[in-house]
Structure formats: structure tokens, C-alpha cells
Amino acid sequence: MTRSVSIFGATGSIGQNTLDLIRRNRDGYRVVALTGGRNVDRLAADAREFGAELAVTCFEACLPALRAALSGSGIAVAGGAAALMEAADRPVDWTMSAIVGAAGLAPGFRALRHGCTLALANKESLVTAGPLLMAEARAHGARILPVDSEHSAVFQALAGEDMAAGERIIITASGGALREWPLDRLAEATVAEAGAHPNWEMGQRITIDSASMFNKALELIETKEFFGVEPEQIEAVIHPQSIVHALVGFRDGALMAHLGAPDMRHAIGYALHWPDRRALPVARIDLARLATLEFRAPDLARFPALRLAREVMATGGGAGAVFNAAKEVALDQFIAGAIKFTDMSPLVEATLDAMSREIRLADAMDSLETVLETDHLTRIRARDLARSRQEQTT
Ligand code: NAD
Ligand code: MG
């Protein structure tokens, strides 16, 4: 049986790993839509290789180049945000949501309307609009499967179990590139230093988010929204080897752990083949060679993002959308060299404070439009705050 699939963010790290798995079983799939951004050559090459029906770049300015690269192929091309939504309107059995950032929210929402399976790598969807996304899936009989490695691990540890019998969920964090750095040195961390992950090969943004622990902060919120547990039931623990991805603790005291090589093709493959388990081209673990697995509590003084995530979960409503948008702006500013690594958390915290004075955050979660509006307003506020902080220091 061939399955029809679309991949949003096909040119990125998750998208390419997804295509790698599909390539190994080419006849099993019919590729409908592939989307990307500026990497038009990659997108066009993949669209040709997989015989996609439609290739979309999210940037209208890149459309002429994409059109030229695919001329004569018979593959439809389109560009811009509206084109992403049209791609999401094409019914498929399985959709990969792997756009980075809040930009992935609207296409994922739209894809759920077909009642398809949505493989969700885009954690920002759950952080910004978790309750709405889960409700949308229920309303259309669609299924969301986690692709973030920790959440896939929890999902697998819960297979055949009832979360009602679960006490707690522990997600692990490698600690990122700067996990051993003292606070004073962290202030001087460069984009290249923060972007060199010890264990995982990922896109630049999530790699830097790993170093700042904002990635783990987003994942705490993602856990709450996806598994419907209380914030107090969720823990994050530093585990430098990235072999144990998550553990579920049950009320009898048992802990079910998920172990695997740090290779995203495991979580992607699990979501692709679920409920089956098929062979995957990931490394097998030799425990005797590994010898040690270490765990330790995260240092909230050096990495305040985790504390902020707790505050966001306590507030609920639109706080997640504010947190994520402020984080995206802070990351943009760090990558652009406008702020220091250690300025990101204070900027996010100041933005949360400012936004909570402007809108009643707890209520700002009635529709997707409200979430997108909150996202938009937050970005403006965060950029203003970054600018005024810069003026104060220069
Ligand atoms: P990436 O930067 O490698 O790729 C991002 C993709 O999104 C690209 O195809 C890009 O063209 C597209 N894109 C960028 N901006 C866009 C916009 N404004 N509109 C539409 N498309 C846009 O990112 P990634 O590392 O593959 O991560 C993708 C998502 O998966 C993120 O939400 C990330 O947090 C999550 N995730 C990634 C990994 C990983 O191993 N890379 C692991 C867990 C979760
Ligand atoms: Mg993860």
C-alpha cells in the first residue's frame, strides 16, 4: 500500500532525515508536497527525485528561481505563506510538520483538517497553541504523533500503559555545547561556539536553543500540552551522553526509560511507521562500550530558561506564544551579533513582563488568530526592548 505524504520544512534537518527514510522505501510512498525556504536547489532536486506534485518556497522572492529550477518537470510550484496553506490543503495520509519556529503553526493546523496523521517536529505549535492544536486534531479525527526525540520516547514508554497510572515524566537534555561553561564565560559565547552540538546534528536554531536550554524549556511546555500532565509532574535532567531520551515514572515506582542512539531518524521513523515498528538505519547501542550514563540536575543560575518555562506553564493561555516569540527574537538578535548569549533570557523575561501588562495572558488562547496576533505583538515588543537595552549599554 502506498502512503501519500507531504513534508513541511523538507529542506531542513528533520525534513532531510524524513526524505532519507522515504528514499529507502521509495515505492511505499507518494510524495505530494515538499516545502522549503531559500534553499531552492535542494528543494527542486528533492521534488524531482521524489516526483512531488507540488514544491513550495515560503519566500515569494525565491519563486522565480524555483520555477526555473523545475521548468519542464511537470511539478507545480508556488511561493509565500498562502502557498504553504494551499499545500496543506492537499489531502495526504501523513504530514511531517518540520518548519522551524511559529511559522510552522498555521500549516500544521490546516493539515489536520483532512484527518491525517500529523508527525509533529515543530514543537513551537504545542508551545504556542497546544490546547487549540489538540482540539483541532480531535475535531477532525486526526492524529498527532510526536517527533521530538524526548516526546517520541515518552510516547513509546507509555505504549500499552495509561498515563493515569503515570506519576511523572522525565525528559533528558544533553546540556548543549556550553554545558560546562561558567557564567562569566557564557556571556562571551559566540554563535559558532553555541552552535556546535556535542551529540546531535540539527538545524542552527535548535542547536543554539540547546546551548541556552531554551530548547528544553520549550520541551517542558510541549510535554505538558501533548501528554496533558501537570507542570509538577515534568522534570528535566542533564544527561550528557544523549542515550536515554526520556523516562516515565509510574505510581508503583517503576521507571520506563527509552534508550537509543542520538539519531532523529529513530523518532521520525517511529512516527512514520506507527503503530508498527520497522527496521531503521540507526546505530545500535553497545552498553558495555558506553560504560557510563550520567545524570545531574540542571543549573538554573546559568540557564534561566527552565525557570521561565515553569512560570509560563503556571500562567498558561497566551504565555506560551509570548515566550516562544520572544525567544525567537532573542535568538535572531544573538545570531545577528546584536546581543550576548546571556542577554537572551533577560530579554525574554522582560518581554513576558511587558506583555503581561498589556494583555491578560491567561485568556489569550481562544483561537489560532489570537495566538498569531499575540505572536506578532510580542515580536514588536521584544525588538523594542532589545533596541532600548542596546541604547542603554552604548
Ligand atoms: P532547519 O532550520 O534545519 O529547517 C527548517 C525548515 O523550515 C527548512 O526547510 C526551512 O526552509 C523552513 N523554514 C524556515 N523558516 C520558514 C518560514 N518562515 N516559513 C516556512 N518555512 C520556513 O530546522 P530543523 O532543525 O529541521 O527543525 C525543524 C523543527 O523541528 C523545529 O521546530 C525544531 O525545533 C524541531 N526539531 C528538530 C530536531 C532536529 O534534530 N533538527 C529535533 C527535534 C525537534
Ligand atoms: Mg528534543
XYZ file of C-alpha atoms in Angstrom, residues 192-342:
151
model
C 29.753 29.294 16.363
C 30.520 28.060 19.887
C 26.851 27.863 20.852
C 26.057 26.197 17.521
C 28.446 23.249 17.885
C 26.330 20.499 19.435
C 28.214 17.677 21.169
C 25.764 14.860 20.261
C 23.041 15.838 17.810
C 23.203 17.069 14.230
C 20.348 19.605 13.912
C 19.373 22.939 12.386
C 21.248 26.015 13.624
C 18.362 27.486 15.611
C 17.536 24.430 17.696
C 21.243 23.795 18.252
C 21.719 27.228 19.818
C 18.458 26.726 21.741
C 20.015 23.575 23.155
C 23.032 25.521 24.373
C 20.817 28.132 26.075
C 18.430 25.426 27.350
C 15.564 27.265 25.656
C 15.043 24.082 23.680
C 14.480 22.136 26.904
C 12.278 24.962 28.194
C 10.080 24.657 25.097
C 10.072 20.888 25.555
C 8.800 21.110 29.143
C 5.797 23.042 27.818
C 5.493 20.652 24.858
C 5.327 17.738 27.338
C 2.587 19.402 29.361
C 0.483 20.106 26.277
C 0.953 16.814 24.471
C 0.565 14.424 27.404
C -1.878 16.550 29.405
C 0.093 16.364 32.659
C 0.641 18.951 35.382
C 3.866 21.011 35.339
C 4.883 19.467 38.700
C 4.899 16.038 37.046
C 7.542 17.034 34.492
C 11.271 17.096 35.154
C 14.294 17.876 33.009
C 17.624 16.273 33.802
C 21.040 16.786 32.221
C 22.328 13.619 30.581
C 25.487 14.388 28.599
C 25.540 11.111 26.631
C 22.083 11.647 24.969
C 21.349 7.910 25.076
C 18.375 7.939 27.438
C 15.851 10.280 25.807
C 13.095 10.233 28.404
C 11.646 8.206 31.280
C 8.118 7.729 32.552
C 7.651 7.100 36.266
C 4.594 5.093 37.301
C 2.744 5.067 40.606
C 4.317 1.754 41.592
C 7.717 3.447 41.454
C 8.788 1.845 38.169
C 10.625 3.959 35.626
C 10.327 3.049 31.945
C 13.249 4.536 30.048
C 13.743 4.904 26.314
C 17.310 4.436 25.076
C 18.630 4.896 21.587
C 21.395 6.419 19.533
C 21.118 10.200 19.112
C 19.728 9.991 15.578
C 16.475 11.749 14.693
C 15.654 9.058 12.155
C 14.553 6.915 15.081
C 11.778 9.281 16.224
C 10.872 10.194 12.637
C 10.741 6.524 11.643
C 8.618 5.631 14.649
C 6.099 8.310 13.653
C 6.262 7.226 10.009
C 5.571 3.542 10.672
C 3.427 3.787 13.817
C 1.804 1.644 15.103
C 4.296 -0.783 13.526
C 7.959 -0.905 14.449
C 10.067 -1.367 11.347
C 13.813 -1.739 10.882
C 15.591 1.613 10.915
C 19.124 2.519 9.809
C 20.228 3.823 13.205
C 23.282 2.748 15.200
C 22.779 0.025 17.791
C 23.944 0.733 21.313
C 26.714 -1.272 22.922
C 26.139 -0.700 26.642
C 29.430 -2.256 27.728
C 31.338 0.100 25.453
C 29.307 3.067 26.635
C 30.095 2.082 30.232
C 28.578 5.140 31.939
C 25.372 7.091 31.725
C 25.443 10.267 33.808
C 22.550 12.339 35.099
C 22.542 15.615 37.004
C 20.212 18.455 37.864
C 20.258 21.437 35.502
C 21.873 24.653 36.759
C 19.101 27.268 36.742
C 21.501 30.101 37.572
C 23.440 29.597 34.349
C 20.383 28.570 32.313
C 17.348 30.602 33.487
C 15.222 29.457 30.538
C 13.964 26.462 32.526
C 12.708 28.698 35.333
C 10.919 30.884 32.783
C 9.233 27.809 31.298
C 7.819 26.965 34.740
C 6.397 30.492 35.027
C 4.909 30.228 31.541
C 3.236 26.917 32.386
C 1.810 28.400 35.591
C 0.321 31.344 33.665
C -0.997 29.276 30.753
C -3.131 30.784 27.980
C -1.124 33.036 25.681
C 2.037 32.926 27.805
C 3.496 30.157 25.635
C 3.026 32.202 22.472
C 4.737 35.183 24.107
C 7.571 33.020 25.429
C 8.212 31.429 22.055
C 8.022 34.648 20.026
C 10.289 36.491 22.484
C 12.721 33.573 22.345
C 12.726 33.661 18.526
C 13.520 37.380 18.538
C 16.227 36.937 21.190
C 17.780 34.168 19.106
C 17.653 36.316 15.949
C 19.390 39.105 17.866
C 22.073 36.771 19.202
C 22.718 35.281 15.758
C 22.940 38.813 14.311
C 25.521 39.753 16.954
C 23.240 42.409 18.492
C 23.048 40.824 21.952
C 25.154 38.467 24.051
C 24.343 34.826 24.704
C 23.442 35.646 28.318
